[in-house]
Short mmCIF file of C-alpha atoms in Angstrom, two decimals:
data_model
loop_
_atom_site.label_atom_id
_atom_site.label_comp_id
_atom_site.label_asym_id
_atom_site.label_seq_id
_atom_site.Cartn_x
_atom_site.Cartn_y
_atom_site.Cartn_z
CA UNK A 396 15.33 75.86 16.84
CA UNK A 397 18.61 74.31 15.77
CA UNK A 398 18.38 71.77 18.58
CA UNK A 399 14.88 70.86 17.53
CA UNK A 400 16.06 70.23 13.98
CA UNK A 401 18.85 67.99 15.24
CA UNK A 402 16.44 66.01 17.38
CA UNK A 403 14.02 65.66 14.49
CA UNK A 404 16.76 64.56 12.12
CA UNK A 405 18.03 62.06 14.67
CA UNK A 406 14.53 60.65 15.12
CA UNK A 407 14.15 60.24 11.36
CA UNK A 408 17.55 58.58 11.11
CA UNK A 409 16.84 56.17 13.96
CA UNK A 410 13.43 55.29 12.54
CA UNK A 411 14.94 54.53 9.15
CA UNK A 412 18.27 52.89 10.00
CA UNK A 413 19.47 50.25 12.44
CA UNK A 414 22.44 47.98 12.98
CA UNK A 415 22.26 44.65 11.21
CA UNK A 416 24.37 41.76 9.93
CA UNK A 417 24.35 40.53 6.35
CA UNK A 418 25.29 36.92 5.57
CA UNK A 419 27.61 36.43 2.58
CA UNK A 420 27.70 32.93 1.07
CA UNK A 421 30.28 32.09 -1.60
CA UNK A 422 30.73 35.79 -2.24
CA UNK A 423 26.98 36.41 -2.66
CA UNK A 424 25.32 38.81 -0.20
CA UNK A 425 22.14 37.29 1.18
CA UNK A 426 19.57 38.55 3.69
CA UNK A 427 20.26 40.79 6.66
CA UNK A 428 19.21 39.95 10.21
CA UNK A 429 19.28 41.94 13.44
CA UNK A 430 22.67 40.78 14.75
CA UNK A 431 25.72 38.69 14.00
CA UNK A 432 24.72 36.32 16.80
CA UNK A 433 21.39 35.64 15.10
CA UNK A 434 23.12 35.20 11.73
CA UNK A 435 25.52 32.64 13.21
CA UNK A 436 22.65 30.80 14.87
CA UNK A 437 20.94 30.52 11.48
CA UNK A 438 24.03 29.15 9.74
CA UNK A 439 24.66 26.68 12.58
CA UNK A 440 21.04 25.52 12.36
CA UNK A 441 21.29 25.09 8.58
CA UNK A 442 24.51 23.08 8.98
CA UNK A 443 22.76 20.75 11.46
CA UNK A 444 19.69 20.41 9.23
CA UNK A 445 21.83 19.64 6.18
CA UNK A 446 23.85 17.01 8.08
CA UNK A 447 20.70 15.30 9.37
CA UNK A 448 18.90 15.44 6.02
CA UNK A 449 21.81 14.13 3.94
CA UNK A 450 22.93 11.61 6.56
CA UNK A 451 26.50 12.91 6.61
CA UNK A 452 28.38 15.68 8.38
CA UNK A 453 28.19 19.11 6.79
CA UNK A 454 29.99 22.29 7.93
CA UNK A 455 30.48 25.73 6.42
CA UNK A 456 34.11 26.56 5.65
CA UNK A 457 35.49 29.92 6.73
CA UNK A 458 35.88 30.88 3.09
CA UNK A 459 32.28 30.01 2.17
CA UNK A 460 30.46 32.03 4.82
CA UNK A 461 31.15 35.55 6.11
CA UNK A 462 29.27 38.17 8.08
CA UNK A 463 29.31 41.93 7.61
CA UNK A 464 27.74 44.24 10.17
CA UNK A 465 26.82 47.93 10.04
CA UNK A 466 24.05 50.41 9.59
CA UNK A 467 21.30 49.19 7.29
CA UNK A 468 17.82 50.32 6.46
CA UNK A 469 15.30 48.83 8.84
CA UNK A 470 13.20 47.61 5.91
CA UNK A 471 16.14 45.42 4.82
CA UNK A 472 16.18 43.41 8.05
CA UNK A 473 14.35 40.06 7.80
CA UNK A 474 13.52 37.33 10.31
CA UNK A 475 15.59 34.17 10.56
CA UNK A 476 13.08 32.07 8.58
CA UNK A 477 13.66 34.19 5.46
CA UNK A 478 17.42 33.94 5.87
CA UNK A 479 17.17 30.14 6.30
CA UNK A 480 15.13 29.83 3.10
CA UNK A 481 17.48 32.02 1.06
CA UNK A 482 20.63 30.33 2.36
CA UNK A 483 19.34 26.80 1.66
CA UNK A 484 18.25 27.89 -1.82
CA UNK A 485 21.75 29.21 -2.53
CA UNK A 486 23.38 26.04 -1.20
CA UNK A 487 21.11 23.77 -3.28
CA UNK A 488 21.66 20.72 -1.04
CA UNK A 489 18.41 20.64 0.95
CA UNK A 490 14.98 22.08 0.27
CA UNK A 491 11.80 22.67 2.22
CA UNK A 492 9.26 20.23 0.82
CA UNK A 493 6.49 17.70 1.39
CA UNK A 494 7.65 14.10 1.43
CA UNK A 495 5.72 10.85 0.89
CA UNK A 496 6.77 7.91 3.05
CA UNK A 497 5.52 4.33 2.74
CA UNK A 498 6.46 2.18 5.73
CA UNK A 499 9.07 4.87 6.55
CA UNK A 500 10.65 4.55 3.08
CA UNK A 501 10.99 7.90 1.29
CA UNK A 502 9.26 7.65 -2.09
CA UNK A 503 9.59 11.23 -3.30
CA UNK A 504 9.10 14.86 -2.39
CA UNK A 505 7.43 17.91 -3.87
CA UNK A 506 7.51 21.60 -3.06
CA UNK A 507 3.76 21.99 -3.55
CA UNK A 508 1.50 21.83 -0.51
CA UNK A 509 -1.44 19.43 -0.89
CA UNK A 510 -0.11 17.84 -4.09
CA UNK A 511 0.71 14.47 -2.52
CA UNK A 512 -2.66 14.26 -0.76
CA UNK A 513 -4.33 14.90 -4.11
CA UNK A 514 -2.26 12.18 -5.78
CA UNK A 515 -3.20 9.59 -3.14
CA UNK A 516 -6.88 10.56 -3.42
CA UNK A 517 -6.70 10.01 -7.19
CA UNK A 518 -5.27 6.53 -6.68
CA UNK A 519 -8.12 5.69 -4.30
CA UNK A 520 -10.77 7.08 -6.65
CA UNK A 521 -9.90 4.48 -9.30
CA UNK A 522 -11.17 1.80 -6.89
CA UNK A 523 -14.40 3.55 -5.91
CA UNK A 524 -17.78 2.39 -7.21
CA UNK A 525 -21.35 2.94 -6.08
CA UNK A 526 -20.99 -0.07 -3.74
CA UNK A 527 -17.74 1.07 -2.08
CA UNK A 528 -17.75 1.58 1.67
CA UNK A 529 -14.08 2.29 2.34
CA UNK A 530 -10.78 2.51 0.45
CA UNK A 531 -7.55 2.38 2.45
CA UNK A 532 -3.89 1.58 2.01
CA UNK A 533 -2.56 -1.45 3.88
CA UNK A 534 0.88 0.11 4.30
CA UNK A 535 1.70 2.96 6.68
CA UNK A 536 1.39 5.98 4.38
CA UNK A 537 2.30 9.44 5.66
CA UNK A 538 3.20 12.86 4.33
CA UNK A 539 5.71 14.97 6.24
CA UNK A 540 6.76 18.59 5.82
CA UNK A 541 10.39 19.49 6.34
CA UNK A 542 13.81 19.66 4.78
CA UNK A 543 14.62 16.99 2.20
CA UNK A 544 17.56 16.34 -0.13
CA UNK A 545 17.07 18.59 -3.15
CA UNK A 546 17.67 15.62 -5.44
CA UNK A 547 14.59 13.89 -4.00
CA UNK A 548 12.29 16.63 -5.35
CA UNK A 549 10.22 15.11 -8.20
CA UNK A 550 7.27 16.02 -10.31
CA UNK A 551 4.01 14.27 -9.46
CA UNK A 552 4.14 12.12 -12.59
CA UNK A 553 7.37 10.50 -11.40
CA UNK A 554 5.95 9.82 -7.95
CA UNK A 555 2.76 8.34 -9.48
CA UNK A 556 4.88 6.06 -11.68
CA UNK A 557 6.72 4.74 -8.63
CA UNK A 558 3.47 4.11 -6.74
CA UNK A 559 2.09 2.11 -9.68
CA UNK A 560 5.23 -0.01 -9.97
CA UNK A 561 6.62 -2.86 -7.86
CA UNK A 562 9.66 -3.28 -5.66
CA UNK A 563 11.75 -6.27 -4.65
CA UNK A 564 9.98 -8.51 -2.16
CA UNK A 565 8.36 -11.94 -2.03
CA UNK A 566 4.68 -12.76 -2.32
CA UNK A 567 4.14 -16.23 -0.86
CA UNK A 568 1.37 -18.83 -0.59
CA UNK A 569 1.03 -21.59 2.02
CA UNK A 570 -0.23 -24.95 0.74
CA UNK A 571 -3.48 -26.20 2.29
CA UNK A 572 -5.35 -29.49 2.09
CA UNK A 573 -6.64 -30.23 -1.41
CA UNK A 574 -4.16 -27.97 -3.22
CA UNK A 575 -2.53 -29.09 -6.45
CA UNK A 576 0.35 -27.51 -8.33
CA UNK A 577 -1.82 -26.63 -11.33
CA UNK A 578 -4.64 -25.39 -9.13
CA UNK A 579 -2.35 -22.98 -7.25
CA UNK A 580 -0.88 -21.71 -10.52
CA UNK A 581 -4.27 -21.18 -12.17
CA UNK A 582 -5.77 -19.39 -9.17
CA UNK A 583 -2.91 -16.88 -9.23
CA UNK A 584 -2.89 -16.26 -12.98
CA UNK A 585 0.25 -18.30 -13.67
CA UNK A 586 1.20 -21.34 -15.72
CA UNK A 587 2.65 -24.40 -13.99
CA UNK A 588 6.00 -23.69 -15.69
CA UNK A 589 6.06 -20.12 -14.39
CA UNK A 590 5.32 -21.32 -10.86
CA UNK A 591 8.05 -23.96 -11.09
CA UNK A 592 10.57 -21.41 -12.40
CA UNK A 593 10.13 -19.36 -9.21
CA UNK A 594 10.16 -22.49 -7.00
CA UNK A 595 12.73 -24.79 -8.64
CA UNK A 596 13.43 -26.78 -5.45
CA UNK A 597 9.87 -28.14 -5.19
CA UNK A 598 8.62 -31.48 -6.53
CA UNK A 599 5.27 -30.67 -8.14
CA UNK A 600 4.03 -34.21 -7.40
CA UNK A 601 4.88 -34.07 -3.67
CA UNK A 602 3.24 -30.96 -2.26
CA UNK A 603 2.88 -31.02 1.51
CA UNK A 604 0.39 -29.07 3.61
CA UNK A 605 2.25 -26.09 5.06
CA UNK A 606 4.73 -25.77 2.17
CA UNK A 607 5.35 -22.11 1.34
CA UNK A 608 5.54 -21.28 -2.36
CA UNK A 609 6.84 -18.04 -3.82
CA UNK A 610 4.30 -16.48 -6.18
CA UNK A 611 6.28 -13.37 -7.10
CA UNK A 612 9.62 -11.74 -6.42
CA UNK A 613 8.07 -8.27 -6.60
CA UNK A 614 5.48 -6.54 -4.44
CA UNK A 615 3.54 -3.32 -5.10
CA UNK A 616 4.57 -0.13 -3.33
CA UNK A 617 0.95 0.40 -2.34
CA UNK A 618 -1.55 -2.29 -1.41
CA UNK A 619 -5.13 -1.07 -1.73
CA UNK A 620 -7.81 -2.47 0.60
CA UNK A 621 -11.39 -1.96 -0.59
CA UNK A 622 -14.59 -2.89 1.25
CA UNK A 623 -17.85 -3.06 -0.71
CA UNK A 624 -21.46 -3.56 0.36
CA UNK A 625 -22.87 -6.23 -1.99
CA UNK A 626 -26.41 -7.57 -2.48
CA UNK A 627 -26.94 -10.94 -4.15
CA UNK A 628 -29.10 -14.07 -4.13
CA UNK A 629 -27.39 -17.19 -2.81
CA UNK A 630 -28.28 -20.88 -2.84
CA UNK A 631 -29.27 -22.43 0.50
CA UNK A 632 -28.05 -26.01 0.83
CA UNK A 633 -30.56 -28.80 1.29
CA UNK A 634 -30.33 -31.65 3.79
CA UNK A 635 -30.02 -35.31 2.81
CA UNK A 636 -32.24 -37.79 4.63
CA UNK A 637 -31.66 -41.54 4.53
CA UNK A 638 -33.90 -44.59 4.70
CA UNK A 639 -32.77 -48.18 5.00
CA UNK A 640 -33.24 -50.54 2.05
CA UNK A 641 -32.77 -54.26 2.70
CA UNK A 642 -32.73 -55.00 -1.03
CA UNK A 643 -29.45 -53.08 -1.50
CA UNK A 644 -25.97 -54.08 -0.38
CA UNK A 645 -24.27 -52.26 2.47
CA UNK A 646 -22.36 -49.20 1.13
CA UNK A 647 -24.70 -48.73 -1.83
CA UNK A 648 -26.92 -45.66 -2.00
CA UNK A 649 -29.78 -44.63 -4.29
CA UNK A 650 -31.54 -41.28 -4.69
CA UNK A 651 -35.27 -41.67 -4.14
CA UNK A 652 -36.16 -38.01 -4.57
CA UNK A 653 -33.76 -35.26 -5.48
CA UNK A 654 -33.30 -32.27 -3.21
CA UNK A 655 -33.43 -28.68 -4.38
CA UNK A 656 -31.61 -25.58 -3.21
CA UNK A 657 -33.43 -22.79 -1.45
CA UNK A 658 -32.72 -19.13 -2.13
CA UNK A 659 -31.62 -16.35 0.22
CA UNK A 660 -31.22 -12.61 -0.31
CA UNK A 661 -27.78 -11.70 1.09
CA UNK A 662 -26.24 -8.39 2.12
CA UNK A 663 -22.50 -8.70 2.73
CA UNK A 664 -19.45 -6.53 3.22
CA UNK A 665 -16.74 -7.91 0.95
CA UNK A 666 -13.09 -6.92 1.37
CA UNK A 667 -10.57 -7.01 -1.49
CA UNK A 668 -6.83 -6.43 -1.40
CA UNK A 669 -5.45 -5.39 -4.79
CA UNK A 670 -8.57 -6.84 -6.38
CA UNK A 671 -8.44 -10.26 -4.67
CA UNK A 672 -11.18 -11.13 -2.18
CA UNK A 673 -9.84 -11.72 1.33
CA UNK A 674 -12.94 -11.54 3.53
CA UNK A 675 -16.74 -11.69 3.31
CA UNK A 676 -18.94 -10.69 6.27
CA UNK A 677 -22.67 -11.37 5.92
CA UNK A 678 -24.56 -8.39 7.33
CA UNK A 679 -28.09 -9.70 6.69
CA UNK A 680 -29.75 -12.74 5.12
CA UNK A 681 -33.42 -13.13 4.20
CA UNK A 682 -34.72 -16.54 3.07
CA UNK A 683 -36.66 -16.29 -0.18
CA UNK A 684 -37.47 -19.99 -0.54
CA UNK A 685 -36.84 -23.01 1.64
CA UNK A 686 -34.68 -25.89 0.38
CA UNK A 687 -36.26 -29.29 -0.28
CA UNK A 688 -34.49 -32.21 1.45
CA UNK A 689 -33.14 -35.04 -0.68
CA UNK A 690 -34.20 -38.60 0.18
CA UNK A 691 -31.72 -41.43 -0.35
CA UNK A 692 -31.85 -45.15 0.27
CA UNK A 693 -28.95 -46.90 2.00
CA UNK A 694 -28.38 -50.61 1.58
CA UNK A 695 -28.41 -52.81 4.67
CA UNK A 696 -27.97 -56.25 3.07
CA UNK A 697 -24.63 -57.92 3.81
CA UNK A 698 -22.36 -57.82 0.79
CA UNK A 699 -21.05 -61.24 -0.36
CA UNK A 700 -17.34 -61.63 -0.96
CA UNK A 701 -17.82 -61.97 -4.72
CA UNK A 702 -19.76 -58.66 -5.11
CA UNK A 703 -17.87 -55.80 -6.72
CA UNK A 704 -17.07 -52.66 -4.74
CA UNK A 705 -16.14 -49.16 -5.83
CA UNK A 706 -16.75 -47.55 -9.19
CA UNK A 707 -14.94 -47.10 -12.49
CA UNK A 708 -13.74 -43.83 -13.98
CA UNK A 709 -13.14 -43.07 -17.66
CA UNK A 710 -9.35 -43.32 -17.92
CA UNK A 711 -8.71 -40.31 -20.14
CA UNK A 712 -10.00 -36.85 -21.00
CA UNK A 713 -10.23 -34.87 -24.19
CA UNK A 714 -11.52 -35.80 -27.65
CA UNK A 715 -11.80 -39.52 -28.36
CA UNK A 716 -10.60 -40.19 -31.93
CA UNK A 717 -10.76 -43.99 -31.98
#
């Protein structure tokens, strides 16, 4: 009977207690794991993670980390993931979080799962209408889970503020045939003085095709690309037919009967980037009315040397006072 009691007591003891190793950081006892080897593997892993995350070498000093082994209650033994979490929390240098990257640039991190996805969805929703087909970001946008510097943890309001702001970077425009300095400025919501201030080395009277002008020294963090399905009625151009007129000098023309535009019902997919149209693909076109050709007379009579050529233009614009 005594032997049976000893065996029973031993079984109870073994079922309740086991050997384990407790990690002590800066004098604070943390979690207990199954062995000192496992505890040292955890601390080595955390040192590597911290070094990689911070971009500089990190090691635990002998005075900052200790291990104590002995009998512990089985319920006190945790797996290595719990020890990793507690140790990193105590250190305060790196944190498990969800990080937003734009073109591989870290924007900010949060500890809340799904929060960044929700924020990006909200930004897209502001561009959605009943005609919207797709809303995407031009940049490479990704969310990654892992260790991040604790100082990069932000609230969502701060991250949203960054996404709605601009960063250093040039927005440029290449001059094409027919461009004028004032026309380029007006089409981009600028005054001619503002455009010249950003491009002081240019002569506004000597623009060349292919010149590259700077429109802004700041670019948005996120560029939003929206495609809409649009329905509208569009004018259809009319042809111009000519007949010879021997009573008119060569080079002179006269409208005999005016042409008129036709009408077409158009369905098109229109793409905008940050609100500016960049592409228009016609999906379908149905003619509602045919255009009427215009008829013009062209002179065939040889022009004498004394006959005037060209036309005159009013030499000024604005209000005539005298």
